[in-house]
Amino acid sequence: MFSGFNIMDKKRVTQKGTLADTKVMLELLEASHVALEGENILDEAKAFVEEKLKITISNNLDKNKYLSKHVTHALEIPSYWRVQWFDVKWQTKHMINSTTTILVDLAKLNFNMVQATLQKDLKELSRWNFREIEQLPECMKICFQALYQTTCQIADEIETENGCKLVFPHLQKAWADFCKSLLVEAEWYHRGYIPSLEEYLSNACISSSGPMLLLHSYFTITRDATVEEMSDFLDKIQDLVYHISLVIRLCNDIGTSAAEQERGDAASSILCYMQEMKVSEEVAREHIRGMISKTWKKINKKCFSLSQMPTTSTTDISSFINITLNTARVAHSLYQSGDAFSAQETDNKTQILSLLVEPLISQ
């Protein structure tokens, strides 16, 4: 085992025919994002290779336009941090020209088939049967009714099709915790209170919606589990849920903090760190980016640990791991170009239309 990315490794990067090949450096960059906690050698390699690749791109040293585009793509967000389905069209468009035409056509056909399924699901989700909820303000009635009916329907389908019991109380608590965390942030806002970063994150990891999303996901892939089995598994994944939620929140803050400060919204992790440590916004942003990278290492370690668990007949662990990773990856995609929810005209809107509406057409 190497103790670090030493001078000999760095020399190889500059030698023709070894790591100097852009493709090899790109592969090393991608591999560095699968590191676990404590694998510092990959951190050193990542920093060094990133610098070399940026120089290669900025100076147009690599004449392979396909590879150059892949390098630029990876420097923006590495493949491991991307939802692969979100990236299908980009990958198809920028496939190396050695790829056979028939494989490209099959990839396009598969995309269109999955897209048709998503359109059907979206159509189903768009049907709500509203009724009056007298005890709520008018502005909240429709939202609450839609949420309540959808949650009841989800719980009923899971209990009927998957054989699980007492699903609704779990979902009900998750929604209640989510709403309470939003209320805490609203109270902070109205008081003009800026919490410490630790206090902020203890609440923000719930308001990020991560725990609620992953709880729903867990139940959809669980079959015939007893109440004890469900509780045991949920206890084992608490750390993973927290770290996934942390990535969601921190990516959100990186993308939306500037706009939120202009609007005078509640404090973000960036503002909390700025005030607590008395540093500039750029220093705070760099700290939050570092937290995201460190959190991904913890996610990788926990997922590896879960993958070693004995196979059970109740939960498809590999599917759950894939879902959790994609949940964090979505955050990187959503907030890459800013606030994907508040801003109406963004790259995200184009991407959603591309994934759900516009089919891939063979040339």
XYZ file of C-alpha atoms in Angstrom, residues 20-326:
307
model
C 0.077 11.650 -19.249
C -2.641 10.198 -21.457
C -5.722 12.302 -20.875
C -7.919 9.228 -20.812
C -5.934 7.655 -17.973
C -5.954 10.872 -15.956
C -9.691 11.135 -16.501
C -10.174 7.594 -15.233
C -8.052 8.354 -12.169
C -10.121 11.478 -11.492
C -13.343 9.495 -11.678
C -11.947 6.717 -9.466
C -10.905 9.197 -6.777
C -14.554 9.976 -6.042
C -15.230 6.405 -4.933
C -12.725 6.728 -2.068
C -13.592 5.796 1.509
C -12.652 7.709 4.637
C -8.934 7.535 5.311
C -7.881 6.916 1.698
C -5.872 10.121 1.536
C -3.727 8.928 -1.346
C -6.704 9.356 -3.652
C -7.221 12.907 -2.374
C -3.656 13.777 -3.339
C -4.022 12.086 -6.712
C -7.327 13.834 -7.335
C -5.926 17.302 -6.612
C -2.894 16.727 -8.835
C -4.790 15.201 -11.752
C -7.504 17.889 -11.611
C -4.824 20.548 -12.033
C -3.242 18.717 -14.976
C -6.596 18.165 -16.700
C -7.590 21.823 -16.305
C -4.314 22.851 -17.912
C -4.860 20.337 -20.721
C -8.340 21.708 -21.434
C -7.512 25.405 -21.075
C -4.500 25.098 -23.382
C -6.305 22.816 -25.825
C -3.501 20.266 -25.542
C -5.726 17.273 -26.222
C -6.814 17.194 -29.847
C -9.455 14.512 -29.270
C -12.632 16.606 -29.090
C -14.707 13.731 -27.751
C -12.322 13.099 -24.878
C -11.961 16.812 -24.147
C -15.714 17.119 -23.732
C -15.728 14.162 -21.329
C -12.964 15.788 -19.287
C -14.866 19.067 -19.055
C -17.987 17.124 -18.089
C -16.138 15.253 -15.330
C -14.546 18.410 -13.948
C -18.015 19.955 -13.581
C -19.485 16.945 -11.727
C -17.822 13.498 -11.635
C -19.770 10.552 -13.026
C -20.123 8.965 -9.582
C -21.957 12.068 -8.346
C -24.342 12.133 -11.324
C -27.664 10.342 -11.736
C -26.827 8.140 -14.700
C -30.315 8.432 -16.162
C -29.991 12.231 -16.199
C -26.796 11.815 -18.198
C -28.080 9.388 -20.845
C -28.688 11.947 -23.581
C -25.354 13.658 -23.000
C -23.495 10.354 -23.095
C -25.320 9.275 -26.259
C -24.532 12.554 -27.974
C -20.862 12.446 -26.997
C -20.126 8.765 -27.494
C -16.681 7.992 -28.817
C -17.021 7.520 -32.557
C -15.733 3.944 -32.271
C -19.069 2.923 -30.766
C -21.094 0.884 -33.219
C -24.227 2.428 -34.663
C -26.417 -0.440 -33.535
C -25.437 0.091 -29.877
C -26.270 3.775 -30.132
C -29.646 2.941 -31.689
C -30.370 0.405 -28.930
C -29.460 2.999 -26.290
C -31.883 5.471 -27.870
C -34.635 2.849 -28.038
C -34.131 1.983 -24.367
C -34.288 5.670 -23.420
C -37.575 6.149 -25.264
C -39.103 3.071 -23.629
C -38.173 4.249 -20.131
C -39.359 7.753 -20.949
C -42.779 6.390 -21.948
C -43.029 4.621 -18.577
C -42.121 7.831 -16.734
C -44.760 9.751 -18.676
C -47.374 7.186 -17.606
C -46.311 7.477 -13.952
C -46.373 11.263 -14.147
C -49.880 11.156 -15.584
C -51.060 9.006 -12.671
C -49.484 11.302 -10.079
C -51.196 14.309 -11.645
C -54.711 13.061 -10.764
C -55.955 14.344 -7.335
C -59.533 13.944 -5.962
C -59.769 17.038 -3.749
C -62.276 17.557 -0.949
C -62.715 20.337 1.533
C -60.639 20.449 4.727
C -62.558 22.925 6.842
C -60.078 23.337 9.685
C -57.294 24.624 7.413
C -56.847 28.034 5.776
C -58.068 28.108 2.201
C -54.536 28.373 0.851
C -53.534 25.087 2.509
C -56.566 22.917 1.817
C -55.647 21.715 -1.644
C -52.014 21.061 -0.715
C -52.888 19.134 2.419
C -55.572 17.067 0.738
C -53.258 16.124 -2.109
C -50.498 15.177 0.331
C -52.790 13.201 2.642
C -54.482 11.253 -0.116
C -51.226 10.474 -1.878
C -49.577 9.281 1.352
C -52.576 7.108 2.221
C -52.559 5.620 -1.260
C -48.824 4.911 -1.112
C -49.110 3.257 2.296
C -52.105 1.193 1.193
C -50.376 -0.025 -1.969
C -47.207 -0.944 -0.070
C -49.123 -2.853 2.591
C -51.237 -4.645 -0.019
C -48.552 -5.453 -2.586
C -45.461 -5.833 -0.366
C -47.034 -7.410 2.672
C -45.640 -4.810 5.099
C -47.700 -3.577 8.052
C -48.036 -0.234 9.811
C -46.495 1.702 6.912
C -48.738 4.762 7.220
C -47.608 5.683 10.783
C -43.991 5.722 9.588
C -44.812 7.925 6.605
C -47.033 10.148 8.734
C -44.207 10.733 11.227
C -41.735 11.471 8.441
C -44.025 14.143 7.007
C -44.666 15.581 10.473
C -40.926 15.793 11.193
C -40.367 17.443 7.819
C -43.036 20.085 8.454
C -41.713 20.738 11.972
C -38.216 21.319 10.613
C -39.601 23.849 8.132
C -41.379 25.572 11.010
C -38.082 25.827 12.905
C -36.492 27.550 9.910
C -39.480 29.899 9.644
C -39.118 30.815 13.314
C -35.396 31.488 12.855
C -36.213 33.723 9.919
C -38.837 35.764 11.780
C -36.519 36.170 14.780
C -33.602 37.170 12.564
C -31.637 34.366 14.216
C -28.550 32.839 12.594
C -27.671 29.515 14.259
C -24.283 27.858 14.478
C -23.454 25.537 11.597
C -23.959 22.490 13.829
C -27.381 23.678 15.017
C -28.374 24.578 11.479
C -27.407 21.192 10.051
C -29.137 19.199 12.802
C -32.413 20.680 11.582
C -31.525 21.159 7.909
C -30.836 17.480 7.346
C -34.531 16.883 8.069
C -35.805 19.881 6.097
C -33.691 18.710 3.150
C -36.398 16.010 2.692
C -33.738 13.278 2.628
C -35.151 11.183 5.520
C -38.657 11.361 4.085
C -37.592 10.426 0.549
C -35.462 7.499 1.674
C -38.151 6.167 4.010
C -40.625 6.053 1.122
C -37.968 4.381 -1.029
C -37.225 1.770 1.622
C -40.838 0.691 1.883
C -41.267 0.395 -1.879
C -38.520 -2.259 -2.118
C -39.322 -4.170 1.094
C -41.327 -7.383 0.985
C -43.163 -9.172 3.821
C -41.067 -7.571 6.545
C -42.247 -7.722 10.144
C -42.419 -4.568 12.253
C -39.273 -5.730 14.085
C -37.370 -6.313 10.825
C -38.330 -2.886 9.503
C -37.277 -1.161 12.729
C -33.972 -3.049 12.795
C -33.071 -2.082 9.220
C -34.129 1.536 9.698
C -31.843 1.724 12.741
C -28.925 0.376 10.702
C -29.297 2.983 7.969
C -29.695 6.057 10.191
C -26.121 7.216 9.550
C -26.481 6.707 5.799
C -29.758 8.639 5.716
C -28.117 11.488 7.631
C -25.139 11.701 5.273
C -27.321 11.559 2.155
C -29.501 14.306 3.637
C -26.405 16.354 4.417
C -25.264 16.221 0.779
C -28.735 17.301 -0.357
C -28.774 20.262 2.009
C -25.206 21.403 1.322
C -25.623 21.151 -2.467
C -28.840 23.116 -2.095
C -27.079 25.833 -0.113
C -24.175 26.062 -2.561
C -26.629 26.638 -5.410
C -29.217 28.864 -3.709
C -27.444 30.829 -0.974
C -26.697 33.913 -3.075
C -30.288 34.263 -4.331
C -31.679 33.583 -0.846
C -29.532 36.312 0.696
C -30.767 38.771 -1.912
C -34.370 37.852 -1.067
C -33.654 38.015 2.659
C -34.541 34.352 3.254
C -33.517 32.231 6.230
C -29.812 31.579 6.792
C -27.984 28.877 4.855
C -25.006 26.769 5.934
C -22.772 29.264 4.129
C -24.101 32.249 6.070
C -24.014 30.300 9.352
C -20.360 29.403 8.805
C -19.490 32.945 7.730
C -20.907 34.412 10.928
C -19.627 31.701 13.241
C -16.043 31.714 11.917
C -15.907 35.368 10.786
C -14.790 34.471 7.264
C -15.643 35.588 3.736
C -18.342 33.996 1.609
C -15.799 32.351 -0.687
C -13.973 30.783 2.272
C -17.313 29.529 3.596
C -18.256 28.088 0.201
C -14.936 26.267 -0.015
C -15.510 24.827 3.455
C -18.980 23.580 2.452
C -17.575 22.028 -0.743
C -15.025 20.230 1.400
C -17.805 18.974 3.662
C -19.615 17.559 0.630
C -16.519 15.625 -0.481
C -15.900 14.277 3.032
C -19.541 13.284 3.387
C -19.400 11.345 0.122
C -16.537 9.291 1.573
C -18.719 8.437 4.575
C -21.542 7.490 2.212
C -19.201 5.235 0.233
C -18.011 3.513 3.410
C -21.527 2.959 4.739
C -22.791 1.650 1.394
C -19.869 -0.756 1.229
C -20.682 -1.935 4.753
C -24.353 -2.438 3.886
C -23.459 -4.357 0.752
C -21.654 -6.911 2.918
C -24.772 -7.648 4.962
C -26.302 -11.117 4.535
C -28.956 -11.256 1.839
C -32.467 -11.237 3.257
C -35.815 -12.046 1.718
C -37.354 -8.787 2.903
C -35.149 -5.985 1.537
C -33.199 -5.728 -1.715
C -30.130 -4.064 -0.215
C -28.384 -3.407 -3.542
C -31.479 -1.609 -4.852
C -31.725 0.463 -1.686
C -28.049 1.444 -1.934
C -28.582 2.507 -5.552
C -31.615 4.576 -4.567
C -29.758 6.335 -1.753
C -26.818 7.186 -4.001
C -29.123 8.534 -6.704
